[in-house]
mmCIF file of C-alpha atoms and ligand atoms in Angstrom:
data_model
loop_
_atom_site.group_PDB
_atom_site.id
_atom_site.type_symbol
_atom_site.label_atom_id
_atom_site.label_comp_id
_atom_site.label_asym_id
_atom_site.label_seq_id
_atom_site.Cartn_x
_atom_site.Cartn_y
_atom_site.Cartn_z
ATOM 1 C CA MET H 89 103.689 125.337 106.899
ATOM 2 C CA ALA H 90 100.613 125.335 109.137
ATOM 3 C CA TYR H 91 99.376 121.992 110.468
ATOM 4 C CA LYS H 92 96.073 121.363 112.217
ATOM 5 C CA PHE H 93 97.402 119.097 115.030
ATOM 6 C CA PRO H 94 100.473 118.970 117.224
ATOM 7 C CA LEU H 95 102.599 116.181 115.790
ATOM 8 C CA ALA H 96 105.266 113.976 117.429
ATOM 9 C CA LEU H 97 107.355 111.003 116.811
ATOM 10 C CA PHE H 98 107.059 107.914 119.026
ATOM 11 C CA ALA H 99 109.825 105.264 118.474
ATOM 12 C CA ASP H 100 109.522 101.662 119.402
ATOM 13 C CA PRO H 101 112.186 101.048 122.124
ATOM 14 C CA SER H 102 113.977 98.592 119.832
ATOM 15 C CA VAL H 103 114.669 101.386 117.299
ATOM 16 C CA ILE H 104 118.216 102.822 117.605
ATOM 17 C CA SER H 105 117.583 106.036 119.454
ATOM 18 C CA GLY H 106 120.073 108.100 117.284
ATOM 19 C CA HIS H 107 118.069 107.162 114.183
ATOM 20 C CA ALA H 108 114.787 108.147 115.914
ATOM 21 C CA GLN H 109 116.259 111.514 117.053
ATOM 22 C CA GLN H 110 117.637 112.159 113.541
ATOM 23 C CA LEU H 111 114.161 111.647 112.033
ATOM 24 C CA ALA H 112 112.483 113.814 114.649
ATOM 25 C CA ASP H 113 115.046 116.575 113.911
ATOM 26 C CA LEU H 114 114.420 116.298 110.207
ATOM 27 C CA LEU H 115 110.623 116.497 110.612
ATOM 28 C CA ASN H 116 111.057 119.235 113.227
ATOM 29 C CA ILE H 117 108.771 117.479 115.737
ATOM 30 C CA PRO H 118 109.445 116.268 119.344
ATOM 31 C CA LEU H 119 110.617 112.630 119.963
ATOM 32 C CA ILE H 120 108.282 111.304 122.726
ATOM 33 C CA SER H 121 108.445 108.281 124.901
ATOM 34 C CA ASP H 122 104.690 108.094 125.472
ATOM 35 C CA PRO H 123 102.131 108.798 122.684
ATOM 36 C CA ARG H 124 99.210 109.074 124.954
ATOM 37 C CA GLY H 125 97.583 112.556 124.672
ATOM 38 C CA TYR H 126 98.523 112.874 121.027
ATOM 39 C CA GLN H 127 95.620 112.537 118.536
ATOM 40 C CA VAL H 128 98.065 112.220 115.618
ATOM 41 C CA PHE H 129 101.681 111.010 115.792
ATOM 42 C CA PHE H 130 104.305 109.225 113.723
ATOM 43 C CA ASN H 131 105.211 105.642 114.929
ATOM 44 C CA LEU H 132 108.720 104.399 114.043
ATOM 45 C CA THR H 133 109.122 100.613 114.414
ATOM 46 C CA PRO H 134 112.217 98.650 113.301
ATOM 47 C CA ASN H 135 110.223 97.738 110.261
ATOM 48 C CA HIS H 136 108.462 100.896 109.111
ATOM 49 C CA LEU H 137 107.270 104.442 109.715
ATOM 50 C CA GLU H 138 103.540 105.082 110.018
ATOM 51 C CA LEU H 139 101.203 107.860 110.843
ATOM 52 C CA ILE H 140 98.671 107.099 113.535
ATOM 53 C CA ALA H 141 95.441 108.985 114.097
ATOM 54 C CA HIS H 142 92.896 108.616 116.802
ATOM 55 C CA GLU H 143 89.617 109.688 115.210
ATOM 56 C CA GLU H 144 86.450 110.538 117.025
ATOM 57 C CA ASN H 145 84.185 107.989 115.445
ATOM 58 C CA ASN H 146 86.648 105.149 115.439
ATOM 59 C CA LYS H 147 87.421 102.974 118.453
ATOM 60 C CA LYS H 148 90.640 101.653 116.830
ATOM 61 C CA PRO H 149 93.317 104.131 115.763
ATOM 62 C CA SER H 150 93.800 104.486 111.976
ATOM 63 C CA SER H 151 97.210 104.050 110.525
ATOM 64 C CA LEU H 152 98.859 105.120 107.270
ATOM 65 C CA ARG H 153 102.071 103.949 105.738
ATOM 66 C CA VAL H 154 103.419 103.407 102.279
ATOM 67 C CA ASP H 155 103.652 99.785 101.177
ATOM 68 C CA PHE H 156 104.404 99.093 97.557
ATOM 69 C CA THR H 157 104.466 95.311 98.203
ATOM 70 C CA THR H 158 100.717 94.875 98.865
ATOM 71 C CA PRO H 159 98.839 92.459 96.545
ATOM 72 C CA GLY H 160 96.698 95.444 95.486
ATOM 73 C CA ASN H 161 99.712 97.546 94.349
ATOM 74 C CA LEU H 162 101.344 94.613 92.711
ATOM 75 C CA ARG H 163 98.228 93.841 90.787
ATOM 76 C CA ARG H 164 97.939 97.451 89.632
ATOM 77 C CA VAL H 165 101.462 97.620 88.315
ATOM 78 C CA LYS H 166 101.517 94.133 86.812
ATOM 79 C CA ASN H 167 100.250 95.371 83.468
ATOM 80 C CA PRO H 168 101.002 99.063 83.523
ATOM 81 C CA HIS H 169 100.460 99.600 79.772
ATOM 82 C CA LYS H 170 96.682 99.132 80.284
ATOM 83 C CA GLU H 171 96.562 102.097 82.613
ATOM 84 C CA LEU H 172 95.350 105.376 81.249
ATOM 85 C CA LEU H 173 98.132 107.365 82.915
ATOM 86 C CA ILE H 174 100.654 105.345 81.000
ATOM 87 C CA GLN H 175 98.829 105.775 77.742
ATOM 88 C CA ALA H 176 98.752 109.520 78.458
ATOM 89 C CA ILE H 177 102.554 109.865 79.006
ATOM 90 C CA LYS H 178 103.522 107.986 75.827
ATOM 91 C CA ILE H 179 105.298 109.979 73.162
ATOM 92 C CA ARG H 180 104.627 108.575 69.612
ATOM 93 C CA LYS H 181 103.397 105.377 71.204
ATOM 94 C CA LYS H 182 106.698 104.953 73.151
ATOM 95 C CA ILE H 183 107.290 105.096 76.910
ATOM 96 C CA PRO H 184 109.493 108.189 77.567
ATOM 97 C CA ALA H 185 112.782 107.426 79.277
ATOM 98 C CA THR H 186 112.463 110.178 81.880
ATOM 99 C CA VAL H 187 109.452 111.488 83.783
ATOM 100 C CA VAL H 188 109.142 113.955 86.611
ATOM 101 C CA ASP H 189 106.263 113.254 88.972
ATOM 102 C CA ALA H 190 105.996 116.823 90.253
ATOM 103 C CA THR H 191 103.360 116.039 92.905
ATOM 104 C CA GLY H 192 104.558 112.825 94.487
ATOM 105 C CA GLY H 193 102.109 112.232 97.368
ATOM 106 C CA LEU H 194 102.291 108.719 98.525
ATOM 107 C CA GLY H 195 103.990 107.603 95.299
ATOM 108 C CA ARG H 196 101.209 105.403 93.874
ATOM 109 C CA ASP H 197 101.396 107.019 90.444
ATOM 110 C CA ALA H 198 105.241 107.355 90.488
ATOM 111 C CA PHE H 199 105.444 103.645 91.153
ATOM 112 C CA LEU H 200 103.204 102.873 88.235
ATOM 113 C CA LEU H 201 105.309 105.169 85.967
ATOM 114 C CA ALA H 202 108.522 103.294 87.027
ATOM 115 C CA ALA H 203 106.830 99.942 86.572
ATOM 116 C CA ALA H 204 106.128 101.022 82.911
ATOM 117 C CA GLY H 205 109.864 101.530 82.500
ATOM 118 C CA CYS H 206 110.408 105.264 83.043
ATOM 119 C CA LYS H 207 113.204 106.684 85.157
ATOM 120 C CA VAL H 208 111.087 108.849 87.564
ATOM 121 C CA ASP H 209 112.173 111.899 89.521
ATOM 122 C CA VAL H 210 109.557 112.350 92.229
ATOM 123 C CA PHE H 211 109.095 115.702 94.014
ATOM 124 C CA GLU H 212 107.191 115.991 97.241
ATOM 125 C CA GLN H 213 107.108 119.334 99.038
ATOM 126 C CA ASN H 214 105.657 118.138 102.326
ATOM 127 C CA HIS H 215 108.308 116.606 104.565
ATOM 128 C CA PHE H 216 105.851 114.508 106.438
ATOM 129 C CA ILE H 217 104.446 112.934 103.344
ATOM 130 C CA GLY H 218 108.045 112.774 102.024
ATOM 131 C CA ALA H 219 109.138 110.738 105.041
ATOM 132 C CA LEU H 220 106.419 108.223 104.585
ATOM 133 C CA LEU H 221 107.144 107.920 100.954
ATOM 134 C CA ALA H 222 110.924 107.563 101.600
ATOM 135 C CA ASP H 223 110.219 104.821 104.117
ATOM 136 C CA GLY H 224 107.953 102.935 101.641
ATOM 137 C CA LEU H 225 110.617 103.298 98.934
ATOM 138 C CA LYS H 226 113.383 102.028 101.254
ATOM 139 C CA ARG H 227 111.443 98.859 102.087
ATOM 140 C CA ALA H 228 110.358 98.338 98.446
ATOM 141 C CA ALA H 229 114.060 98.556 97.372
ATOM 142 C CA LEU H 230 114.732 95.515 99.627
ATOM 143 C CA ALA H 231 111.832 93.418 98.497
ATOM 144 C CA PRO H 232 112.607 91.112 95.544
ATOM 145 C CA GLN H 233 109.220 91.773 93.800
ATOM 146 C CA THR H 234 109.607 95.624 93.884
ATOM 147 C CA ALA H 235 113.347 96.336 93.962
ATOM 148 C CA ARG H 236 113.859 96.641 90.186
ATOM 149 C CA VAL H 237 110.997 99.167 89.874
ATOM 150 C CA CYS H 238 112.128 101.019 92.890
ATOM 151 C CA ASN H 239 115.644 101.514 91.517
ATOM 152 C CA ARG H 240 114.170 103.654 88.774
ATOM 153 C CA ILE H 241 112.754 106.145 91.278
ATOM 154 C CA THR H 242 114.627 109.087 92.843
ATOM 155 C CA LEU H 243 112.816 110.993 95.506
ATOM 156 C CA HIS H 244 113.349 114.706 96.065
ATOM 157 C CA ILE H 245 111.687 116.027 99.258
ATOM 158 C CA GLN H 246 111.546 119.463 97.784
ATOM 159 C CA ASN H 247 109.244 121.908 96.187
ATOM 160 C CA THR H 248 108.960 121.358 92.543
ATOM 161 C CA VAL H 249 108.573 125.093 91.733
ATOM 162 C CA GLU H 250 112.016 125.817 93.304
ATOM 163 C CA HIS H 251 113.969 122.753 92.107
ATOM 164 C CA ILE H 252 112.620 121.246 88.974
ATOM 165 C CA GLY H 253 114.858 123.486 86.879
ATOM 166 C CA GLU H 254 117.929 121.856 88.454
ATOM 167 C CA LEU H 255 117.332 118.492 86.727
ATOM 168 C CA CYS H 256 119.918 117.983 84.051
ATOM 169 C CA PRO H 257 118.966 116.932 81.408
ATOM 170 C CA PRO H 258 115.314 118.106 81.854
ATOM 171 C CA PRO H 259 112.681 115.255 81.708
ATOM 172 C CA GLU H 260 110.821 114.361 78.599
ATOM 173 C CA VAL H 261 107.457 114.364 80.409
ATOM 174 C CA VAL H 262 106.172 115.989 83.579
ATOM 175 C CA TYR H 263 103.188 114.644 85.368
ATOM 176 C CA LEU H 264 100.966 116.708 87.783
ATOM 177 C CA ASP H 265 98.292 115.440 90.232
ATOM 178 C CA PRO H 266 97.950 118.458 92.449
ATOM 179 C CA MET H 267 94.708 117.679 94.328
ATOM 180 C CA PHE H 268 93.350 114.889 96.463
ATOM 181 C CA PRO H 269 90.089 114.083 94.714
ATOM 182 C CA GLU H 270 88.002 111.209 96.247
ATOM 183 C CA ARG H 271 88.760 109.058 93.302
ATOM 184 C CA ASP H 272 88.646 105.602 94.710
ATOM 185 C CA LYS H 273 85.727 104.415 96.666
ATOM 186 C CA SER H 274 87.558 101.634 98.441
ATOM 187 C CA ALA H 275 87.454 102.061 102.284
ATOM 188 C CA LYS H 276 91.209 101.828 102.643
ATOM 189 C CA VAL H 277 91.921 104.532 100.093
ATOM 190 C CA LYS H 278 89.306 106.770 101.685
ATOM 191 C CA GLN H 279 90.846 106.198 105.128
ATOM 192 C CA ASN H 280 94.331 107.035 103.693
ATOM 193 C CA LEU H 281 93.059 110.349 102.292
ATOM 194 C CA ARG H 282 91.348 111.182 105.525
ATOM 195 C CA ILE H 283 94.514 110.605 107.593
ATOM 196 C CA LEU H 284 96.652 112.537 105.070
ATOM 197 C CA ARG H 285 94.604 115.590 105.751
ATOM 198 C CA TYR H 286 96.170 115.749 109.240
ATOM 199 C CA ILE H 287 99.586 116.381 107.718
ATOM 200 C CA GLU H 288 98.739 117.991 104.393
ATOM 201 C CA GLY H 289 99.591 121.640 105.173
ATOM 202 C CA ASP H 290 99.284 124.483 102.722
ATOM 203 C CA GLN H 291 99.210 123.393 99.095
ATOM 204 C CA GLY H 292 100.754 126.278 97.231
ATOM 205 C CA GLU H 293 99.527 127.837 93.942
ATOM 206 C CA ASP H 294 98.672 125.624 91.005
ATOM 207 C CA ARG H 295 99.584 128.431 88.697
ATOM 208 C CA GLU H 296 103.120 128.719 90.061
ATOM 209 C CA LEU H 297 103.492 125.033 89.777
ATOM 210 C CA PHE H 298 102.238 124.911 86.199
ATOM 211 C CA ALA H 299 104.413 127.866 85.228
ATOM 212 C CA ALA H 300 107.545 126.188 86.716
ATOM 213 C CA VAL H 301 106.874 122.963 84.766
ATOM 214 C CA TRP H 302 106.084 124.796 81.463
ATOM 215 C CA ALA H 303 109.394 126.784 81.908
ATOM 216 C CA ILE H 304 111.563 123.653 81.595
ATOM 217 C CA LYS H 305 110.020 122.907 78.242
ATOM 218 C CA PRO H 306 109.179 119.178 78.549
ATOM 219 C CA ARG H 307 107.767 117.428 75.448
ATOM 220 C CA LYS H 308 104.541 116.624 77.350
ATOM 221 C CA ILE H 309 102.763 117.718 80.502
ATOM 222 C CA VAL H 310 100.146 115.411 81.782
ATOM 223 C CA VAL H 311 97.660 116.590 84.466
ATOM 224 C CA LYS H 312 95.225 114.297 86.368
ATOM 225 C CA ARG H 313 91.865 115.902 86.965
ATOM 226 C CA PRO H 314 88.564 114.812 88.456
ATOM 227 C CA LEU H 315 86.426 113.897 85.509
ATOM 228 C CA LYS H 316 84.162 116.904 85.555
ATOM 229 C CA SER H 317 86.394 119.678 86.879
ATOM 230 C CA ALA H 318 87.796 122.573 84.845
ATOM 231 C CA PRO H 319 91.305 122.150 83.376
ATOM 232 C CA LEU H 320 94.136 123.256 85.611
ATOM 233 C CA CYS H 321 94.419 127.027 85.711
ATOM 234 C CA GLU H 322 91.572 126.993 83.135
ATOM 235 C CA ILE H 323 94.140 126.213 80.327
ATOM 236 C CA ARG H 324 92.736 124.096 77.562
ATOM 237 C CA PRO H 325 94.877 121.009 77.026
ATOM 238 C CA THR H 326 95.989 119.746 73.567
ATOM 239 C CA TYR H 327 93.869 116.632 74.198
ATOM 240 C CA THR H 328 92.269 114.583 76.947
ATOM 241 C CA LEU H 329 92.047 110.927 77.842
ATOM 242 C CA LYS H 330 88.931 110.171 79.809
ATOM 243 C CA GLY H 331 88.569 107.359 82.476
ATOM 244 C CA LYS H 332 85.620 106.400 84.673
ATOM 245 C CA ALA H 333 86.446 108.722 87.561
ATOM 246 C CA VAL H 334 89.396 110.826 86.388
ATOM 247 C CA ARG H 335 90.733 112.211 83.123
ATOM 248 C CA PHE H 336 94.228 113.114 82.003
ATOM 249 C CA ASP H 337 94.659 116.462 80.323
ATOM 250 C CA VAL H 338 97.700 116.316 78.038
ATOM 251 C CA TYR H 339 99.649 119.510 77.003
ATOM 252 C CA ILE H 340 102.143 119.397 74.206
ATOM 253 C CA PRO H 341 103.958 122.776 74.700
ATOM 254 C CA ALA H 342 105.317 122.609 71.100
ATOM 255 C CA SER H 343 101.719 122.507 69.709
ATOM 256 C CA PHE H 344 100.969 125.946 71.217
ATOM 257 C CA THR H 345 101.869 128.773 68.987
ATOM 258 C CA LYS H 346 103.466 131.927 70.234
ATOM 259 C CA ASP H 347 100.037 133.596 70.518
ATOM 260 C CA SER H 348 98.352 130.634 72.160
ATOM 261 C CA THR H 349 101.053 129.833 74.738
ATOM 262 C CA PRO H 350 99.369 130.375 78.065
ATOM 263 C CA CYS H 351 100.522 133.254 80.197
ATOM 264 C CA LEU H 352 101.077 131.688 83.574
ATOM 265 C CA ASN H 353 102.694 134.408 85.503
ATOM 266 C CA SER H 354 100.793 135.878 88.368
ATOM 267 C CA LYS H 355 99.999 139.128 86.516
ATOM 268 C CA CYS H 356 98.109 137.419 83.699
HETATM 269 C C1 SAM E 508 97.100 114.364 95.113
HETATM 270 S S1 SAM E 508 98.655 114.197 95.842
HETATM 271 C C2 SAM E 508 99.473 113.274 94.667
HETATM 272 C C3 SAM E 508 99.070 111.813 94.716
HETATM 273 C C4 SAM E 508 100.049 111.048 93.902
HETATM 274 N N1 SAM E 508 99.806 111.183 92.503
HETATM 275 C C5 SAM E 508 99.942 109.518 94.304
HETATM 276 O O1 SAM E 508 99.868 108.713 93.408
HETATM 277 O O2 SAM E 508 100.069 109.233 95.453
HETATM 278 C C6 SAM E 508 99.330 115.818 95.728
HETATM 279 C C7 SAM E 508 100.669 115.931 96.310
HETATM 280 O O3 SAM E 508 101.427 116.963 95.664
HETATM 281 C C8 SAM E 508 102.169 117.672 96.541
HETATM 282 N N2 SAM E 508 102.549 118.935 96.049
HETATM 283 C C9 SAM E 508 101.657 119.986 95.699
HETATM 284 N N3 SAM E 508 102.363 121.022 95.163
HETATM 285 C C10 SAM E 508 103.670 120.653 95.169
HETATM 286 C C11 SAM E 508 104.928 121.238 94.788
HETATM 287 N N4 SAM E 508 104.912 122.537 94.295
HETATM 288 N N5 SAM E 508 106.053 120.671 94.920
HETATM 289 C C12 SAM E 508 106.140 119.424 95.386
HETATM 290 N N6 SAM E 508 105.009 118.724 95.786
HETATM 291 C C13 SAM E 508 103.807 119.344 95.707
HETATM 292 C C14 SAM E 508 101.332 117.709 97.838
HETATM 293 O O4 SAM E 508 102.105 117.986 99.080
HETATM 294 C C15 SAM E 508 100.649 116.381 97.801
HETATM 295 O O5 SAM E 508 101.408 115.513 98.537
#
């Protein structure tokens, strides 16, 4: 993948050096003893992994880490059944037992799905984002208020297109949120999205992703879209649930006849 900035891992001296080197090797970036001169770098402390970015207009560096124990996240997942995403994944008004979050990102939605009671397999193709998410999940598994939810989540730092077919049995529902729309106006979320752009890399083809998901024949595919954008790959959903800033397009593959099943291979 192509990244816009040279990245490195700086480890607090109190971190066991073998652990830091292992992570640097996994991320394929150098382990450095002095972060000066790096505009963007990972900082590993005994407590967490974070991404630090020195940005032109900010005196203070910005930082990004995954923390499921914040009051904001705990509030969001306290009553998951009110959330539109949870309404969208229900099958005959029931929460499905198994869901794949095929575009994991920083895991906000995966955590909500798990809080609603689903067993969630999360795929994230970008190993930098995957490392931040793995770190957040590891800490959440140790915190009493998030441990139970966290135990329902399995992270795969892999490309969904290549690996979703290996899940046995296949999930009942697959959830897709392939883009980073500016969906939340809060300063913190905006800052997180901005910093993420430093490590985002190439996104891959929506069509390929949609085709791989369709191929495993889930009972439902739910796609998050910005409110006014076209449906993913221009394929009309079975129905849509609209919120204030986003909508969820719901596809029920069994409701498509042989003639109306979308052709998703690259030649169509
Ligand atoms: C908009 S973010 C998802 C945000 C997520 N819903 C959340 O709550 O944090 C999209 C993510 O999907 C990942 N992604 C895109 N295509 C993928 C693929 N084929 N396999 C795995 N991950 C993919 C991107 O790397 C990116 O991190």
